Short mmCIF file of C-alpha atoms in Angstrom, two decimals:
data_model
loop_
_atom_site.label_atom_id
_atom_site.label_comp_id
_atom_site.label_asym_id
_atom_site.label_seq_id
_atom_site.Cartn_x
_atom_site.Cartn_y
_atom_site.Cartn_z
CA UNK A 1208 -39.99 -6.93 -17.85
CA UNK A 1209 -36.64 -8.37 -16.58
CA UNK A 1210 -35.83 -5.05 -15.23
CA UNK A 1211 -39.12 -4.73 -13.09
CA UNK A 1212 -38.45 -8.18 -11.99
CA UNK A 1213 -34.97 -7.08 -10.87
CA UNK A 1214 -36.17 -3.84 -9.29
CA UNK A 1215 -38.70 -5.86 -7.15
CA UNK A 1216 -35.84 -8.68 -6.16
CA UNK A 1217 -33.84 -5.52 -4.98
CA UNK A 1218 -36.60 -3.96 -3.09
CA UNK A 1219 -37.92 -7.08 -1.33
CA UNK A 1220 -35.03 -8.83 -0.49
CA UNK A 1221 -31.81 -8.33 1.58
CA UNK A 1222 -29.43 -8.02 -1.03
CA UNK A 1223 -29.06 -4.05 -0.91
CA UNK A 1224 -27.85 -4.63 2.63
CA UNK A 1225 -24.77 -6.41 1.59
CA UNK A 1226 -23.75 -3.74 -0.44
CA UNK A 1227 -24.41 -1.10 2.04
CA UNK A 1228 -22.24 -3.25 4.28
CA UNK A 1229 -19.22 -3.21 2.00
CA UNK A 1230 -19.73 0.48 1.42
CA UNK A 1231 -20.50 1.60 4.73
CA UNK A 1232 -17.95 -0.44 6.41
CA UNK A 1233 -15.05 0.30 3.94
CA UNK A 1234 -15.86 4.10 4.41
CA UNK A 1235 -15.95 3.70 8.22
CA UNK A 1236 -12.47 1.94 8.27
CA UNK A 1237 -10.60 4.47 5.95
CA UNK A 1238 -12.34 7.76 7.12
CA UNK A 1239 -12.82 7.21 10.71
CA UNK A 1240 -9.67 5.56 11.82
CA UNK A 1241 -6.32 7.35 11.53
CA UNK A 1242 -4.38 4.48 10.05
CA UNK A 1243 -1.21 4.00 8.01
CA UNK A 1244 -3.60 4.27 5.09
CA UNK A 1245 -3.34 8.20 5.75
CA UNK A 1246 0.33 8.58 5.91
CA UNK A 1247 2.99 9.02 3.22
CA UNK A 1248 3.46 8.58 -0.63
CA UNK A 1249 1.63 5.40 -0.31
CA UNK A 1250 -1.14 6.62 1.53
CA UNK A 1251 -4.80 5.63 -0.06
CA UNK A 1252 -5.63 9.05 -1.47
CA UNK A 1253 -1.75 9.73 -2.40
CA UNK A 1254 -1.90 8.06 -5.89
CA UNK A 1255 -3.92 6.09 -7.95
CA UNK A 1256 -2.26 2.89 -7.63
CA UNK A 1257 -2.01 2.98 -3.78
CA UNK A 1258 -5.88 3.82 -3.64
CA UNK A 1259 -6.64 0.75 -5.42
CA UNK A 1260 -4.32 -1.37 -3.61
CA UNK A 1261 -5.64 -0.14 -0.04
CA UNK A 1262 -9.31 -0.71 -1.25
CA UNK A 1263 -8.41 -4.28 -2.44
CA UNK A 1264 -6.68 -4.73 1.00
CA UNK A 1265 -9.91 -4.21 2.52
CA UNK A 1266 -11.36 -7.27 1.02
CA UNK A 1267 -9.54 -9.13 4.03
CA UNK A 1268 -12.50 -8.20 5.75
CA UNK A 1269 -15.23 -8.35 3.15
CA UNK A 1270 -14.44 -11.22 1.21
CA UNK A 1271 -15.28 -13.73 3.94
CA UNK A 1272 -18.66 -11.86 4.92
CA UNK A 1273 -19.79 -11.71 1.38
CA UNK A 1274 -19.23 -15.47 0.85
CA UNK A 1275 -21.14 -15.98 4.43
CA UNK A 1276 -23.89 -13.45 3.20
CA UNK A 1277 -24.28 -15.06 -0.44
CA UNK A 1278 -24.84 -18.49 1.09
CA UNK A 1279 -27.37 -16.83 3.71
CA UNK A 1280 -29.16 -15.37 0.71
CA UNK A 1281 -29.02 -18.79 -0.93
CA UNK A 1282 -30.98 -20.61 1.72
CA UNK A 1283 -33.96 -18.25 1.18
CA UNK A 1284 -35.90 -20.83 -0.70
CA UNK A 1285 -34.94 -23.51 1.68
CA UNK A 1286 -35.88 -21.40 4.54
CA UNK A 1287 -39.63 -20.52 3.11
CA UNK A 1288 -40.19 -23.99 1.66
CA UNK A 1289 -40.44 -23.06 -1.68
CA UNK A 1290 -37.78 -24.96 -3.51
CA UNK A 1291 -39.99 -28.05 -4.74
CA UNK A 1292 -42.54 -25.51 -5.86
CA UNK A 1293 -40.19 -23.31 -8.01
CA UNK A 1294 -38.94 -26.76 -9.46
CA UNK A 1295 -42.21 -27.40 -11.02
CA UNK A 1296 -42.18 -23.80 -12.86
CA UNK A 1297 -41.74 -24.14 -16.59
CA UNK A 1298 -39.28 -21.04 -16.59
CA UNK A 1299 -35.92 -22.38 -16.99
CA UNK A 1300 -33.75 -23.23 -13.89
CA UNK A 1301 -30.69 -20.93 -15.04
CA UNK A 1302 -33.22 -17.89 -15.28
CA UNK A 1303 -34.49 -18.32 -11.85
CA UNK A 1304 -30.99 -18.50 -10.55
CA UNK A 1305 -29.55 -15.70 -12.56
CA UNK A 1306 -32.03 -13.02 -10.86
CA UNK A 1307 -30.99 -13.35 -7.33
CA UNK A 1308 -27.35 -13.96 -8.06
CA UNK A 1309 -27.20 -10.87 -10.20
CA UNK A 1310 -28.91 -8.85 -7.78
CA UNK A 1311 -26.61 -9.79 -5.18
CA UNK A 1312 -23.35 -9.62 -7.38
CA UNK A 1313 -24.53 -6.01 -8.59
CA UNK A 1314 -25.06 -4.70 -5.21
CA UNK A 1315 -21.88 -5.76 -4.22
CA UNK A 1316 -19.81 -4.27 -7.15
CA UNK A 1317 -21.90 -1.21 -6.68
CA UNK A 1318 -21.11 -0.84 -3.25
CA UNK A 1319 -17.35 -1.49 -3.74
CA UNK A 1320 -17.34 0.79 -6.82
CA UNK A 1321 -18.68 3.76 -4.66
CA UNK A 1322 -15.71 3.07 -2.37
CA UNK A 1323 -13.31 3.31 -5.06
CA UNK A 1324 -15.04 6.38 -6.62
CA UNK A 1325 -14.42 8.10 -3.09
CA UNK A 1326 -10.92 7.37 -3.11
CA UNK A 1327 -10.67 8.50 -6.78
CA UNK A 1328 -12.15 11.75 -5.99
CA UNK A 1329 -9.67 12.31 -3.21
CA UNK A 1330 -6.88 11.43 -5.61
CA UNK A 1331 -8.24 13.80 -8.16
CA UNK A 1332 -8.42 16.61 -5.79
CA UNK A 1333 -5.04 16.04 -4.74
CA UNK A 1334 -3.84 16.14 -8.45
CA UNK A 1335 -0.21 15.07 -7.79
CA UNK A 1336 0.18 15.55 -11.95
CA UNK A 1337 0.64 11.87 -12.52
CA UNK A 1338 -2.14 10.02 -14.02
CA UNK A 1339 -2.32 6.46 -15.03
CA UNK A 1340 -4.93 3.41 -15.89
CA UNK A 1341 -2.81 0.83 -13.94
CA UNK A 1342 -5.04 0.94 -10.95
CA UNK A 1343 -8.13 0.07 -13.01
CA UNK A 1344 -7.39 -3.98 -13.15
CA UNK A 1345 -6.53 -3.82 -9.37
CA UNK A 1346 -10.03 -2.56 -8.66
CA UNK A 1347 -11.95 -4.70 -11.56
CA UNK A 1348 -10.47 -7.92 -9.73
CA UNK A 1349 -11.61 -6.79 -6.52
CA UNK A 1350 -15.07 -6.30 -7.62
CA UNK A 1351 -14.95 -9.59 -9.40
CA UNK A 1352 -13.85 -11.38 -6.27
CA UNK A 1353 -16.74 -9.92 -4.25
CA UNK A 1354 -19.23 -11.18 -6.84
CA UNK A 1355 -17.67 -14.51 -7.36
CA UNK A 1356 -17.42 -15.18 -3.61
CA UNK A 1357 -21.13 -14.12 -2.94
CA UNK A 1358 -22.49 -16.47 -5.77
CA UNK A 1359 -20.23 -19.15 -4.72
CA UNK A 1360 -21.55 -19.05 -1.49
CA UNK A 1361 -25.16 -19.08 -2.98
CA UNK A 1362 -24.70 -22.04 -4.72
CA UNK A 1363 -22.95 -24.01 -1.76
CA UNK A 1364 -25.80 -23.26 0.45
CA UNK A 1365 -28.26 -24.28 -2.21
CA UNK A 1366 -26.40 -27.71 -2.61
CA UNK A 1367 -26.19 -27.87 1.44
CA UNK A 1368 -29.10 -26.14 2.73
CA UNK A 1369 -28.18 -25.94 6.51
CA UNK A 1370 -28.31 -23.18 8.78
CA UNK A 1371 -24.59 -23.88 9.58
CA UNK A 1372 -23.29 -23.42 6.03
CA UNK A 1373 -23.13 -19.80 5.96
CA UNK A 1374 -20.98 -19.52 9.47
CA UNK A 1375 -19.06 -22.60 7.98
CA UNK A 1376 -18.16 -20.70 4.95
CA UNK A 1377 -17.10 -17.59 6.52
CA UNK A 1378 -14.87 -19.53 8.97
CA UNK A 1379 -13.55 -21.44 6.12
CA UNK A 1380 -12.85 -18.32 3.97
CA UNK A 1381 -11.14 -16.86 6.97
CA UNK A 1382 -8.74 -19.74 7.63
CA UNK A 1383 -8.15 -19.89 3.66
CA UNK A 1384 -7.28 -16.25 3.33
CA UNK A 1385 -4.98 -16.59 6.56
CA UNK A 1386 -3.23 -19.45 5.16
CA UNK A 1387 -2.64 -17.68 1.67
CA UNK A 1388 -1.79 -14.46 3.49
CA UNK A 1389 1.17 -12.26 1.93
CA UNK A 1390 3.65 -10.58 4.21
CA UNK A 1391 4.82 -6.99 3.49
CA UNK A 1392 7.98 -6.81 5.45
CA UNK A 1393 10.22 -7.79 2.37
CA UNK A 1394 11.46 -5.57 -0.26
CA UNK A 1395 8.36 -7.15 -2.10
CA UNK A 1396 5.73 -8.84 -0.19
CA UNK A 1397 6.00 -12.60 -0.28
CA UNK A 1398 3.69 -15.50 0.79
CA UNK A 1399 4.56 -16.86 4.28
CA UNK A 1400 2.84 -20.25 4.55
CA UNK A 1401 1.56 -21.29 0.82
CA UNK A 1402 3.52 -21.21 -2.62
CA UNK A 1403 3.61 -18.13 -4.28
CA UNK A 1404 1.04 -19.45 -6.84
CA UNK A 1405 -1.35 -20.71 -4.35
CA UNK A 1406 -1.17 -17.56 -2.43
CA UNK A 1407 -2.37 -15.77 -5.34
CA UNK A 1408 -5.70 -17.51 -5.12
CA UNK A 1409 -6.56 -14.87 -2.28
CA UNK A 1410 -7.87 -11.86 -3.89
CA UNK A 1411 -6.50 -9.54 -0.76
CA UNK A 1412 -3.46 -7.56 -1.33
CA UNK A 1413 -0.87 -6.44 1.27
CA UNK A 1414 -0.91 -3.23 2.82
CA UNK A 1415 0.89 -0.86 0.53
CA UNK A 1416 4.34 0.49 1.59
CA UNK A 1417 5.78 1.48 -1.64
CA UNK A 1418 3.95 3.68 -3.80
CA UNK A 1419 5.72 2.48 -6.94
CA UNK A 1420 4.64 -1.14 -6.33
CA UNK A 1421 1.76 -2.47 -8.28
CA UNK A 1422 0.52 -6.05 -9.41
CA UNK A 1423 2.01 -7.72 -12.69
CA UNK A 1424 -0.14 -8.56 -15.65
CA UNK A 1425 0.11 -12.21 -14.94
CA UNK A 1426 -1.67 -11.75 -11.62
CA UNK A 1427 -4.37 -9.91 -12.77
CA UNK A 1428 -5.22 -12.51 -15.50
CA UNK A 1429 -4.54 -15.70 -13.58
CA UNK A 1430 -6.73 -14.13 -10.54
CA UNK A 1431 -9.53 -13.39 -13.21
CA UNK A 1432 -9.43 -16.76 -14.55
CA UNK A 1433 -9.73 -18.47 -11.25
CA UNK A 1434 -12.47 -16.04 -9.93
CA UNK A 1435 -14.75 -16.51 -13.23
CA UNK A 1436 -14.57 -20.16 -12.69
CA UNK A 1437 -15.60 -19.84 -8.97
CA UNK A 1438 -18.32 -17.67 -10.21
CA UNK A 1439 -19.49 -20.33 -12.83
CA UNK A 1440 -19.44 -23.08 -10.35
CA UNK A 1441 -21.54 -21.21 -7.82
CA UNK A 1442 -24.26 -20.43 -10.62
CA UNK A 1443 -24.05 -24.13 -11.80
CA UNK A 1444 -24.78 -25.07 -8.25
CA UNK A 1445 -27.64 -22.79 -8.15
CA UNK A 1446 -29.32 -24.49 -11.31
CA UNK A 1447 -28.16 -28.09 -10.53
CA UNK A 1448 -30.95 -30.47 -9.41
CA UNK A 1449 -29.14 -33.97 -9.28
CA UNK A 1450 -25.85 -35.37 -7.68
CA UNK A 1451 -24.59 -35.93 -11.33
CA UNK A 1452 -25.15 -32.12 -12.08
CA UNK A 1453 -23.55 -30.94 -8.83
CA UNK A 1454 -20.58 -32.80 -9.55
CA UNK A 1455 -20.45 -31.58 -13.14
CA UNK A 1456 -20.74 -28.37 -11.73
CA UNK A 1457 -17.44 -28.25 -10.19
CA UNK A 1458 -15.63 -28.38 -13.57
CA UNK A 1459 -15.59 -24.52 -14.04
CA UNK A 1460 -13.74 -23.97 -10.79
CA UNK A 1461 -11.42 -26.64 -11.24
CA UNK A 1462 -10.51 -25.76 -14.67
CA UNK A 1463 -10.17 -22.11 -13.69
CA UNK A 1464 -7.74 -23.12 -10.91
CA UNK A 1465 -5.75 -25.09 -13.53
CA UNK A 1466 -5.58 -22.18 -15.99
CA UNK A 1467 -4.69 -19.58 -13.25
CA UNK A 1468 -1.84 -21.94 -11.74
CA UNK A 1469 -0.56 -22.08 -15.37
CA UNK A 1470 -0.47 -18.22 -15.54
CA UNK A 1471 0.08 -17.00 -11.88
CA UNK A 1472 4.06 -16.19 -11.15
CA UNK A 1473 5.78 -18.56 -8.96
CA UNK A 1474 7.94 -15.85 -7.77
CA UNK A 1475 6.95 -13.13 -5.63
CA UNK A 1476 9.31 -10.71 -7.45
CA UNK A 1477 6.95 -11.22 -10.43
CA UNK A 1478 4.13 -10.61 -8.21
CA UNK A 1479 4.63 -7.28 -6.87
CA UNK A 1480 6.62 -5.40 -9.51
CA UNK A 1481 7.61 -1.66 -9.62
CA UNK A 1482 5.73 0.47 -12.12
CA UNK A 1483 7.92 1.23 -14.52
CA UNK A 1484 6.04 4.30 -15.80
CA UNK A 1485 5.61 5.81 -12.32
CA UNK A 1486 9.27 5.25 -11.48
CA UNK A 1487 10.73 6.70 -14.65
CA UNK A 1488 12.98 9.72 -13.70
CA UNK A 1489 12.25 13.18 -14.60
CA UNK A 1490 14.94 15.54 -13.96
CA UNK A 1491 15.78 19.29 -13.78
CA UNK A 1492 19.53 19.69 -14.20
CA UNK A 1493 21.20 17.44 -11.34
CA UNK A 1494 17.82 16.87 -9.35
CA UNK A 1495 15.65 13.97 -10.52
CA UNK A 1496 12.57 12.40 -9.25
CA UNK A 1497 10.15 9.88 -10.12
CA UNK A 1498 7.44 10.50 -12.73
CA UNK A 1499 4.71 9.82 -10.07
CA UNK A 1500 6.16 12.59 -7.97
CA UNK A 1501 7.12 14.95 -10.66
CA UNK A 1502 5.04 17.77 -9.13
CA UNK A 1503 7.53 18.02 -6.69
CA UNK A 1504 10.41 18.71 -8.81
CA UNK A 1505 10.22 22.38 -9.21
CA UNK A 1506 10.50 23.04 -5.53
CA UNK A 1507 13.05 20.24 -4.91
CA UNK A 1508 14.97 21.98 -7.53
CA UNK A 1509 14.97 25.45 -6.52
CA UNK A 1510 15.89 24.26 -2.72
CA UNK A 1511 18.35 21.36 -4.30
CA UNK A 1512 20.30 24.37 -6.15
CA UNK A 1513 21.24 26.04 -3.07
CA UNK A 1514 21.66 22.78 -0.96
CA UNK A 1515 24.55 21.72 -3.59
CA UNK A 1516 26.20 24.91 -3.72
CA UNK A 1517 26.04 25.17 0.32
CA UNK A 1518 27.68 21.57 0.38
CA UNK A 1519 30.45 22.26 -2.25
CA UNK A 1520 31.48 25.38 0.14
CA UNK A 1521 31.66 22.87 3.01
CA UNK A 1522 33.23 19.71 1.56
CA UNK A 1523 34.58 21.04 -1.57
CA UNK A 1524 35.26 18.54 -4.40
CA UNK A 1525 33.94 15.61 -2.15
CA UNK A 1526 30.47 17.33 -1.95
CA UNK A 1527 27.35 15.63 -3.55
CA UNK A 1528 26.83 16.65 -7.21
CA UNK A 1529 23.29 15.40 -7.59
CA UNK A 1530 20.02 14.74 -5.94
CA UNK A 1531 17.89 11.89 -6.51
CA UNK A 1532 14.56 10.42 -5.29
CA UNK A 1533 15.23 7.16 -3.70
CA UNK A 1534 12.76 4.47 -5.73
CA UNK A 1535 14.61 1.38 -4.76
CA UNK A 1536 12.18 -1.29 -2.91
CA UNK A 1537 13.87 -2.19 0.37
CA UNK A 1538 12.77 -4.62 3.21
CA UNK A 1539 11.62 -2.82 6.35
CA UNK A 1540 14.88 -1.93 8.24
CA UNK A 1541 17.29 -2.74 5.51
CA UNK A 1542 20.14 -0.33 4.73
CA UNK A 1543 19.98 1.80 1.65
CA UNK A 1544 23.03 2.04 -0.68
CA UNK A 1545 24.48 5.32 -0.54
CA UNK A 1546 27.26 7.24 -2.37
CA UNK A 1547 28.97 10.53 -1.89
CA UNK A 1548 28.21 11.91 -4.98
CA UNK A 1549 24.43 11.65 -4.66
CA UNK A 1550 21.65 12.91 -2.00
CA UNK A 1551 19.02 10.21 -1.71
CA UNK A 1552 15.47 11.95 -1.00
CA UNK A 1553 12.68 9.75 0.47
CA UNK A 1554 9.42 11.81 0.60
CA UNK A 1555 8.27 9.40 3.39
CA UNK A 1556 10.88 10.54 5.68
CA UNK A 1557 9.66 12.85 8.27
CA UNK A 1558 12.18 15.75 7.15
CA UNK A 1559 11.17 15.79 3.54
CA UNK A 1560 7.38 14.77 3.66
CA UNK A 1561 6.01 18.14 4.02
CA UNK A 1562 9.34 20.42 3.99
CA UNK A 1563 9.41 23.41 1.77
CA UNK A 1564 11.74 26.51 1.09
CA UNK A 1565 13.99 26.97 3.99
CA UNK A 1566 13.12 23.66 5.86
CA UNK A 1567 13.74 21.77 2.58
CA UNK A 1568 17.00 23.14 2.15
CA UNK A 1569 18.07 22.52 5.32
CA UNK A 1570 16.98 18.88 5.16
CA UNK A 1571 18.90 18.31 1.69
CA UNK A 1572 22.06 19.97 3.55
CA UNK A 1573 21.52 17.74 6.48
CA UNK A 1574 21.20 14.58 4.23
CA UNK A 1575 24.26 15.84 1.98
CA UNK A 1576 26.60 15.94 5.13
CA UNK A 1577 25.33 12.94 7.17
CA UNK A 1578 23.97 10.52 4.64
CA UNK A 1579 21.60 8.17 6.39
CA UNK A 1580 22.13 4.42 5.74
CA UNK A 1581 18.42 4.08 7.36
CA UNK A 1582 15.39 5.86 6.51
CA UNK A 1583 13.43 7.78 9.10
CA UNK A 1584 9.85 7.05 8.09
CA UNK A 1585 6.87 6.47 10.11
CA UNK A 1586 7.02 2.94 9.73
CA UNK A 1587 10.96 2.08 9.75
CA UNK A 1588 11.59 4.73 12.44
CA UNK A 1589 15.46 5.28 11.72
CA UNK A 1590 18.11 6.29 14.25
CA UNK A 1591 17.54 9.48 16.34
CA UNK A 1592 21.34 9.74 16.69
CA UNK A 1593 21.50 10.32 12.73
CA UNK A 1594 18.80 12.97 13.11
CA UNK A 1595 20.54 14.81 15.95
CA UNK A 1596 24.10 14.81 14.14
CA UNK A 1597 22.43 16.07 10.90
CA UNK A 1598 20.86 19.06 12.99
CA UNK A 1599 24.40 20.01 14.36
CA UNK A 1600 26.02 19.77 10.99
CA UNK A 1601 22.95 21.44 9.20
CA UNK A 1602 22.62 24.55 11.74
CA UNK A 1603 26.77 24.95 11.24
CA UNK A 1604 26.61 24.77 7.55
CA UNK A 1605 23.79 27.23 7.38
CA UNK A 1606 25.31 29.68 9.81
CA UNK A 1607 22.93 29.23 12.44
CA UNK A 1608 23.59 30.79 15.90
CA UNK A 1609 21.76 28.12 17.83
CA UNK A 1610 21.05 24.29 17.30
CA UNK A 1611 18.03 23.65 15.03
CA UNK A 1612 16.48 20.35 14.69
CA UNK A 1613 15.80 18.84 11.12
CA UNK A 1614 12.78 17.23 12.55
CA UNK A 1615 10.58 17.60 15.42
CA UNK A 1616 11.98 15.71 18.71
CA UNK A 1617 9.93 13.01 19.96
CA UNK A 1618 8.26 12.89 23.44
CA UNK A 1619 9.74 9.70 24.87
CA UNK A 1620 13.06 9.35 27.16
CA UNK A 1621 15.31 8.06 24.37
CA UNK A 1622 14.60 10.90 21.79
CA UNK A 1623 15.00 13.46 24.64
CA UNK A 1624 18.58 11.95 25.53
CA UNK A 1625 19.52 11.99 21.90
CA UNK A 1626 18.59 15.77 21.86
CA UNK A 1627 20.41 16.64 25.05
CA UNK A 1628 23.31 15.00 23.57
CA UNK A 1629 23.15 17.00 20.50
CA UNK A 1630 22.95 20.34 22.43
CA UNK A 1631 26.05 19.01 24.24
CA UNK A 1632 27.82 18.22 21.07
CA UNK A 1633 26.91 21.53 19.59
CA UNK A 1634 28.09 23.50 22.40
CA UNK A 1635 31.74 21.86 22.23
CA UNK A 1636 31.45 21.87 18.22
CA UNK A 1637 30.97 25.74 18.52
CA UNK A 1638 33.55 26.23 20.81
CA UNK A 1639 36.57 25.04 18.35
CA UNK A 1640 38.31 26.99 15.70
CA UNK A 1641 36.68 27.27 12.10
CA UNK A 1642 39.64 24.88 10.93
CA UNK A 1643 38.95 22.42 13.49
CA UNK A 1644 35.17 22.58 12.94
CA UNK A 1645 35.75 22.01 9.00
CA UNK A 1646 37.94 18.87 9.95
CA UNK A 1647 35.33 17.53 12.07
CA UNK A 1648 32.53 17.83 9.59
CA UNK A 1649 34.55 16.18 6.93
CA UNK A 1650 35.18 13.33 9.38
CA UNK A 1651 31.78 13.07 10.16
CA UNK A 1652 30.75 12.85 6.55
CA UNK A 1653 33.17 9.90 5.89
CA UNK A 1654 32.00 8.39 9.02
CA UNK A 1655 28.24 8.64 7.78
CA UNK A 1656 29.09 7.13 4.38
CA UNK A 1657 30.49 3.98 6.08
CA UNK A 1658 27.49 2.98 7.89
CA UNK A 1659 29.83 1.58 10.42
CA UNK A 1660 29.04 3.34 13.69
CA UNK A 1661 26.45 5.15 15.55
CA UNK A 1662 28.68 7.57 17.39
CA UNK A 1663 28.22 10.71 15.23
CA UNK A 1664 27.56 13.20 17.88
CA UNK A 1665 31.29 12.10 19.38
CA UNK A 1666 32.82 13.05 16.16
CA UNK A 1667 31.62 16.32 16.29
CA UNK A 1668 32.27 16.92 19.88
CA UNK A 1669 35.62 15.82 19.23
CA UNK A 1670 35.68 12.92 21.69
CA UNK A 1671 35.93 9.90 18.71
CA UNK A 1672 39.17 9.28 17.40
CA UNK A 1673 39.40 9.89 13.72
#
């Protein structure tokens, strides 16, 4: 009987449209727009945790709307004038409230679950070789947030049955999310306005920038307590018929908030944390990558052995002896820590992202000869002068007869000028005796390690004092 009634509720009400909104809107954003969620190791189909984080990021769009849709759904009895009639029915009030609340929550969870399933299929088809269940709590809390927001909106609309209630809740939710917003510009995301514990009352996560970052267990627990309290208050408001009961209905959300504040971390560094299992190094001799990228190890190891041999021939005892994936979180634009003995590989950098065979060897030789202090990723940009100097040094070390760029030059005038300078430096560099060429490469290597100047090409051309 209950299943038939629920089926009738879903067939004759507007509840299914809410789930279709979340499903269709999310897939439209993710699949029809070529956004940053398609690029890099933190793309939404690259690994399990970024997939969950990107779908959770979408709550910035859908959570305020689900609260408003829930409120609109909660006005149904008031609009139809049947609220007083249903109050005379002997059926318990909580059972009458549970049916529409369950229908709305169910379709929202189903719609969001379909989005997560679409992402999971994409990640599984990619088969990076790293599997984890750490993404599951991220998605479960997101589904709970949608259900709780809708039920809370229904309860508020039942208490304040006005046509202004739904739009007012949408605006209030948007303002609240904006106030509690996290920023992702630092090494780990941090709240900009509200204290960290209050900021975590928002179910929205920042757009993933580091594939190894995830949410801590205390965040999952605290947000679950808060959202359960919010849902319980919404359901209690749907049942409450007197002012006293409506005031008592606020108890669950207050208790949930108090418990959440006691559990949620006060420091952003304990909110977004490095996934220890994903970041664990996996090595093949002197070449190491993270467990999350271990599928890249065989090819990197093969090309790395050749690159280390070439670098030893060029730099002698001062050459790098190991290759390691750069897995240290940094703020955008911050320099990374480099040393002469290790080549740092960032798979988000343009020269490493899709390189293989000879191109991968070239990129490793270039990074070993001219280590870059600033990563050249789609988000950070890096220095064109570094790429130009690397191209000259790598082309010489690999015995090329002409200058070969380590990455595709850009179309803007600044990039074009940098590559014109690189060709001029290559001509001047190739004209000097081999002994002088080695001396300039050694000077270039030392200059790059110091991170002190951007005049790499001048060193190669011989116009920079050493």
